Amino acid sequence: MLKNLIYLCIGLFFHLTNNAQVNLVPNPSFEDTIGDCTSIPFAFVSNVKEWYQAKESPDYFNVCTNATTYPSANTIPFNCHGSQLAHTNNAYSAIALYYLTNPLDSINISSELMGVKLKQSLKTNACYYGEFYMSLAEISDIGINTIGMLFTQNTYTLGYQIFDNLIQPQIKWNVTQCFTDTSNWVKVSGTFIAQGGEEYLTIGNFRDGMNLNKQFLSRNYINICNLGNPNSVSYVYIDDVALYELPSPHIQNTAITICPNADSLILGDTARIHTRYQWYANGVAIDTTSFIKVKPTQTTTYVLQTTQCAITTQSIVVTYSSNCEPVVAVEP
């Protein structure tokens, strides 16, 4: 029989749950429809499963309607508001963020909100990452600086030309800029700590014309529907809405011994999402990946700094030892 000497080495792993990769938003890209897709009318509320109108009347667009009348009000890519492919798959929704019903009144504007009940309520003090994609429709002649994701324990609705200027969406567009991109899908994203019990998500602009910034644009688009729209409007397509829980890493071993002939250690994890990493070795920054492969020749303290809703640090001491006890492995 052949005897091999194998040196004992203890590995380091992070314990992860699958929660980090479960999208808590149902029907996130608006593909699931009510009834026959080819006969879908323009209205959002009567077509999209799970979602509802939280204020006024959001709109809906789907490639499947192209088979009946194309182009028309809710076809893709060409429709009454411009030309845009879906960010993914075959559908998207849309809301007016700013619409002048009276060209002489830029404060009492009209706007739309869309809402959905999450798959499960949010956990107290847990960290969450949310995102959605938006594109400004070509019919828009104004860009504004406010749109966000609001998470509440109860349904959130507002009446016509009613606004809550004090509300603070947990995730929002960069308010220092007005959104003006009519060509690309742009991601709005962020993290927040839940109070606990939030079950509903509402997307849109929550501010009136006095409490937002705006940038006027040159509107060159000639719509195919002769849609009457003489006043200023900021109209955005919305697609691929997501919300993920971000559980903190849990270190199972913080003290490890490595032997001269041992294999390299893998520290970290390959499946983490929406987390920023910084690794240090004895105080020196070495990497920004989610995991590292190391084989120190001296005792080394590794520190993993992760950024989610807050910055956390965790230390792993790898002790280098030449006095490791060999383990005998017997092969037949």
CSV table of N, CA, C and O in Angstrom, one decimal, residues 56-125:
chain,number,residue,atom,x,y,z
A,56,GLU,N,-53.6,58.4,-10.4
A,56,GLU,CA,-54.0,58.6,-11.8
A,56,GLU,C,-53.8,57.4,-12.7
A,56,GLU,O,-54.2,56.3,-12.2
A,57,SER,N,-53.3,57.4,-13.9
A,57,SER,CA,-53.4,56.3,-14.8
A,57,SER,C,-52.1,56.0,-15.5
A,57,SER,O,-51.8,56.5,-16.6
A,58,PRO,N,-51.2,55.2,-14.9
A,58,PRO,CA,-50.0,54.7,-15.6
A,58,PRO,C,-50.4,54.0,-16.9
A,58,PRO,O,-51.5,53.5,-17.1
A,59,ASP,N,-49.4,53.8,-17.8
A,59,ASP,CA,-49.7,53.2,-19.1
A,59,ASP,C,-48.8,51.9,-19.2
A,59,ASP,O,-47.9,51.6,-18.5
A,60,TYR,N,-49.2,51.1,-20.3
A,60,TYR,CA,-48.6,49.8,-20.5
A,60,TYR,C,-48.3,49.6,-21.9
A,60,TYR,O,-49.1,49.9,-22.8
A,61,PHE,N,-47.1,48.9,-22.2
A,61,PHE,CA,-46.7,48.6,-23.5
A,61,PHE,C,-46.2,47.2,-23.6
A,61,PHE,O,-45.6,46.7,-22.7
A,62,ASN,N,-46.5,46.5,-24.8
A,62,ASN,CA,-46.1,45.1,-24.9
A,62,ASN,C,-46.0,44.8,-26.4
A,62,ASN,O,-46.8,45.2,-27.2
A,63,VAL,N,-45.0,44.0,-26.7
A,63,VAL,CA,-44.7,43.6,-28.1
A,63,VAL,C,-45.9,42.8,-28.7
A,63,VAL,O,-46.2,42.9,-29.9
A,64,CYS,N,-46.6,42.1,-27.8
A,64,CYS,CA,-47.6,41.2,-28.3
A,64,CYS,C,-48.8,42.0,-29.0
A,64,CYS,O,-49.5,41.4,-29.8
A,65,THR,N,-48.9,43.2,-28.6
A,65,THR,CA,-50.0,44.0,-29.3
A,65,THR,C,-49.6,44.4,-30.7
A,65,THR,O,-50.5,44.9,-31.5
A,66,ASN,N,-48.4,44.2,-31.1
A,66,ASN,CA,-47.9,44.6,-32.5
A,66,ASN,C,-48.7,43.8,-33.5
A,66,ASN,O,-48.8,44.2,-34.7
A,67,ALA,N,-49.1,42.6,-33.1
A,67,ALA,CA,-49.8,41.7,-34.1
A,67,ALA,C,-51.1,42.2,-34.6
A,67,ALA,O,-51.6,41.8,-35.6
A,68,THR,N,-51.7,43.1,-33.8
A,68,THR,CA,-53.1,43.6,-34.1
A,68,THR,C,-53.0,44.9,-34.9
A,68,THR,O,-53.4,45.0,-36.1
A,69,THR,N,-52.5,45.9,-34.3
A,69,THR,CA,-52.3,47.2,-34.9
A,69,THR,C,-51.0,47.8,-34.6
A,69,THR,O,-50.7,48.1,-33.5
A,70,TYR,N,-50.1,47.8,-35.6
A,70,TYR,CA,-48.7,48.3,-35.4
A,70,TYR,C,-48.4,49.3,-36.4
A,70,TYR,O,-48.6,49.1,-37.6
A,71,PRO,N,-47.8,50.5,-36.1
A,71,PRO,CA,-47.7,50.9,-34.7
A,71,PRO,C,-49.0,51.5,-34.1
A,71,PRO,O,-49.9,52.0,-34.9
A,72,SER,N,-49.1,51.6,-32.8
A,72,SER,CA,-50.3,52.1,-32.1
A,72,SER,C,-49.9,52.6,-30.8
A,72,SER,O,-48.7,52.8,-30.4
A,73,ALA,N,-50.9,52.9,-29.9
A,73,ALA,CA,-50.7,53.5,-28.6
A,73,ALA,C,-49.7,52.8,-27.7
A,73,ALA,O,-48.9,53.4,-27.1
A,74,ASN,N,-49.8,51.5,-27.7
A,74,ASN,CA,-49.0,50.7,-26.7
A,74,ASN,C,-48.1,49.6,-27.4
A,74,ASN,O,-47.9,48.6,-26.8
A,75,THR,N,-47.6,49.8,-28.6
A,75,THR,CA,-46.8,48.9,-29.2
A,75,THR,C,-45.3,49.2,-28.9
A,75,THR,O,-45.0,50.2,-28.4
A,76,ILE,N,-44.4,48.2,-29.2
A,76,ILE,CA,-43.0,48.3,-29.0
A,76,ILE,C,-42.2,47.9,-30.2
A,76,ILE,O,-42.6,46.9,-30.8
A,77,PRO,N,-41.3,48.7,-30.7
A,77,PRO,CA,-40.7,49.8,-30.0
A,77,PRO,C,-41.4,51.2,-30.3
A,77,PRO,O,-41.2,52.1,-29.6
A,78,PHE,N,-42.2,51.3,-31.4
A,78,PHE,CA,-42.8,52.5,-31.8
A,78,PHE,C,-44.2,52.7,-31.2
A,78,PHE,O,-45.0,51.7,-31.3
A,79,ASN,N,-44.4,53.8,-30.5
A,79,ASN,CA,-45.7,54.0,-29.9
A,79,ASN,C,-46.0,55.5,-29.8
A,79,ASN,O,-45.3,56.3,-30.4
A,80,CYS,N,-47.1,55.9,-29.2
A,80,CYS,CA,-47.5,57.3,-29.3
A,80,CYS,C,-46.6,58.2,-28.6
A,80,CYS,O,-46.6,59.4,-28.8
A,81,HIS,N,-45.7,57.7,-27.7
A,81,HIS,CA,-44.8,58.5,-26.9
A,81,HIS,C,-43.4,58.5,-27.4
A,81,HIS,O,-42.5,59.3,-26.9
A,82,GLY,N,-43.1,57.7,-28.3
A,82,GLY,CA,-41.7,57.6,-28.8
A,82,GLY,C,-41.3,56.2,-29.3
A,82,GLY,O,-42.2,55.4,-29.6
A,83,SER,N,-40.0,56.0,-29.3
A,83,SER,CA,-39.5,54.7,-29.8
A,83,SER,C,-38.5,54.2,-28.7
A,83,SER,O,-37.6,54.8,-28.3
A,84,GLN,N,-38.8,53.0,-28.2
A,84,GLN,CA,-38.0,52.4,-27.2
A,84,GLN,C,-38.2,50.9,-27.1
A,84,GLN,O,-39.4,50.4,-27.0
A,85,LEU,N,-37.2,50.0,-27.2
A,85,LEU,CA,-37.3,48.6,-26.9
A,85,LEU,C,-37.4,48.4,-25.5
A,85,LEU,O,-37.0,49.2,-24.6
A,86,ALA,N,-37.9,47.2,-25.1
A,86,ALA,CA,-37.9,46.9,-23.6
A,86,ALA,C,-36.5,46.7,-23.1
A,86,ALA,O,-35.6,46.3,-23.9
A,87,HIS,N,-36.2,47.0,-21.9
A,87,HIS,CA,-34.9,46.8,-21.3
A,87,HIS,C,-34.6,45.3,-21.3
A,87,HIS,O,-33.5,44.9,-21.7
A,88,THR,N,-35.5,44.5,-21.0
A,88,THR,CA,-35.4,43.0,-21.1
A,88,THR,C,-36.8,42.5,-21.5
A,88,THR,O,-37.8,43.1,-21.3
A,89,ASN,N,-36.8,41.4,-22.2
A,89,ASN,CA,-38.1,40.7,-22.6
A,89,ASN,C,-38.9,41.6,-23.5
A,89,ASN,O,-38.4,42.2,-24.4
A,90,ASN,N,-40.2,41.6,-23.3
A,90,ASN,CA,-41.2,42.2,-24.3
A,90,ASN,C,-42.1,43.3,-23.8
A,90,ASN,O,-43.0,43.7,-24.5
A,91,ALA,N,-41.9,43.8,-22.6
A,91,ALA,CA,-42.9,44.7,-22.1
A,91,ALA,C,-42.3,45.8,-21.1
A,91,ALA,O,-41.1,45.6,-20.6
A,92,TYR,N,-43.0,46.9,-21.0
A,92,TYR,CA,-42.6,47.8,-19.9
A,92,TYR,C,-43.8,48.7,-19.6
A,92,TYR,O,-44.8,48.7,-20.4
A,93,SER,N,-43.7,49.4,-18.5
A,93,SER,CA,-44.8,50.3,-18.2
A,93,SER,C,-44.3,51.8,-18.2
A,93,SER,O,-43.1,52.0,-18.5
A,94,ALA,N,-45.2,52.7,-18.0
A,94,ALA,CA,-44.8,54.1,-18.1
A,94,ALA,C,-45.6,55.0,-17.2
A,94,ALA,O,-46.8,54.7,-16.9
A,95,ILE,N,-45.0,56.1,-16.7
A,95,ILE,CA,-45.7,57.1,-15.9
A,95,ILE,C,-45.3,58.5,-16.3
A,95,ILE,O,-44.2,58.7,-16.7
A,96,ALA,N,-46.2,59.4,-16.1
A,96,ALA,CA,-45.9,60.8,-16.3
A,96,ALA,C,-45.4,61.3,-14.9
A,96,ALA,O,-46.1,61.2,-13.9
A,97,LEU,N,-44.2,61.8,-14.9
A,97,LEU,CA,-43.7,62.4,-13.7
A,97,LEU,C,-44.1,63.8,-13.5
A,97,LEU,O,-44.2,64.3,-12.3
A,98,TYR,N,-44.3,64.5,-14.6
A,98,TYR,CA,-44.7,65.9,-14.5
A,98,TYR,C,-45.5,66.2,-15.8
A,98,TYR,O,-45.1,65.9,-16.9
A,99,TYR,N,-46.7,66.9,-15.5
A,99,TYR,CA,-47.5,67.2,-16.7
A,99,TYR,C,-48.3,68.4,-16.4
A,99,TYR,O,-49.0,68.5,-15.4
A,100,LEU,N,-48.2,69.4,-17.2
A,100,LEU,CA,-48.9,70.7,-17.0
A,100,LEU,C,-50.3,70.5,-17.6
A,100,LEU,O,-50.5,70.4,-18.8
A,101,THR,N,-51.3,70.6,-16.7
A,101,THR,CA,-52.7,70.6,-17.2
A,101,THR,C,-53.1,72.0,-17.6
A,101,THR,O,-54.0,72.2,-18.3
A,102,ASN,N,-52.4,73.0,-16.9
A,102,ASN,CA,-52.7,74.4,-17.2
A,102,ASN,C,-51.3,75.0,-17.5
A,102,ASN,O,-50.5,75.1,-16.7
A,103,PRO,N,-51.1,75.5,-18.7
A,103,PRO,CA,-49.8,76.0,-19.1
A,103,PRO,C,-49.4,77.2,-18.3
A,103,PRO,O,-48.2,77.6,-18.3
A,104,LEU,N,-50.3,77.8,-17.6
A,104,LEU,CA,-50.0,79.0,-16.8
A,104,LEU,C,-49.8,78.6,-15.3
A,104,LEU,O,-49.5,79.5,-14.5
A,105,ASP,N,-49.9,77.3,-15.0
A,105,ASP,CA,-49.7,76.9,-13.6
A,105,ASP,C,-48.7,75.8,-13.5
A,105,ASP,O,-49.0,74.6,-13.9
A,106,SER,N,-47.5,76.1,-13.1
A,106,SER,CA,-46.4,75.1,-13.1
A,106,SER,C,-46.2,74.5,-11.7
A,106,SER,O,-45.3,73.8,-11.4
A,107,ILE,N,-47.1,74.8,-10.8
A,107,ILE,CA,-47.1,74.2,-9.4
A,107,ILE,C,-48.1,73.1,-9.3
A,107,ILE,O,-47.7,72.0,-8.8
A,108,ASN,N,-49.3,73.3,-9.6
A,108,ASN,CA,-50.3,72.2,-9.5
A,108,ASN,C,-50.3,71.4,-10.7
A,108,ASN,O,-51.2,71.4,-11.5
A,109,ILE,N,-49.3,70.5,-10.8
A,109,ILE,CA,-49.1,69.7,-11.9
A,109,ILE,C,-49.8,68.4,-11.7
A,109,ILE,O,-50.4,68.1,-10.7
A,110,SER,N,-49.8,67.6,-12.8
A,110,SER,CA,-50.4,66.2,-12.7
A,110,SER,C,-49.2,65.2,-12.8
A,110,SER,O,-48.2,65.5,-13.4
A,111,SER,N,-49.3,64.1,-12.1
A,111,SER,CA,-48.3,63.0,-12.1
A,111,SER,C,-49.0,61.7,-11.8
A,111,SER,O,-50.1,61.6,-11.4
A,112,GLU,N,-48.2,60.6,-12.1
A,112,GLU,CA,-48.8,59.3,-11.9
A,112,GLU,C,-47.8,58.4,-11.0
A,112,GLU,O,-46.6,58.6,-11.0
A,113,LEU,N,-48.4,57.5,-10.3
A,113,LEU,CA,-47.7,56.6,-9.4
A,113,LEU,C,-48.2,55.2,-9.7
A,113,LEU,O,-49.3,54.9,-9.9
A,114,MET,N,-47.2,54.2,-9.6
A,114,MET,CA,-47.6,52.8,-9.8
A,114,MET,C,-47.1,52.0,-8.6
A,114,MET,O,-46.1,52.4,-8.0
A,115,GLY,N,-47.9,51.0,-8.1
A,115,GLY,CA,-47.6,50.3,-6.9
A,115,GLY,C,-47.7,48.8,-7.0
A,115,GLY,O,-48.4,48.3,-8.0
A,116,VAL,N,-47.1,48.1,-6.1
A,116,VAL,CA,-47.2,46.7,-6.1
A,116,VAL,C,-47.0,46.2,-4.6
A,116,VAL,O,-46.3,46.8,-3.8
A,117,LYS,N,-47.7,45.1,-4.3
A,117,LYS,CA,-47.4,44.4,-3.0
A,117,LYS,C,-46.3,43.5,-3.1
A,117,LYS,O,-46.2,42.6,-4.0
A,118,LEU,N,-45.3,43.5,-2.2
A,118,LEU,CA,-44.1,42.7,-2.2
A,118,LEU,C,-44.5,41.3,-1.9
A,118,LEU,O,-45.5,41.0,-1.3
A,119,LYS,N,-43.6,40.4,-2.3
A,119,LYS,CA,-43.8,38.9,-2.0
A,119,LYS,C,-43.8,38.6,-0.5
A,119,LYS,O,-44.4,37.6,-0.1
A,120,GLN,N,-43.1,39.4,0.3
A,120,GLN,CA,-43.1,39.2,1.7
A,120,GLN,C,-42.7,40.6,2.4
A,120,GLN,O,-42.1,41.5,1.7
A,121,SER,N,-43.2,40.8,3.6
A,121,SER,CA,-42.9,42.0,4.3
A,121,SER,C,-41.4,42.1,4.6
A,121,SER,O,-40.7,41.1,4.8
A,122,LEU,N,-40.9,43.3,4.8
A,122,LEU,CA,-39.5,43.5,5.0
A,122,LEU,C,-39.2,43.3,6.5
A,122,LEU,O,-40.0,43.5,7.4
A,123,LYS,N,-38.0,42.9,6.8
A,123,LYS,CA,-37.5,42.6,8.2
A,123,LYS,C,-37.0,43.8,8.9
A,123,LYS,O,-36.3,44.6,8.3
A,124,THR,N,-37.2,43.9,10.2
A,124,THR,CA,-36.8,45.0,10.9
A,124,THR,C,-35.2,45.1,10.9
A,124,THR,O,-34.6,44.1,11.2
A,125,ASN,N,-34.7,46.3,10.6
A,125,ASN,CA,-33.2,46.5,10.6
A,125,ASN,C,-32.4,45.7,9.6
A,125,ASN,O,-31.2,45.7,9.6
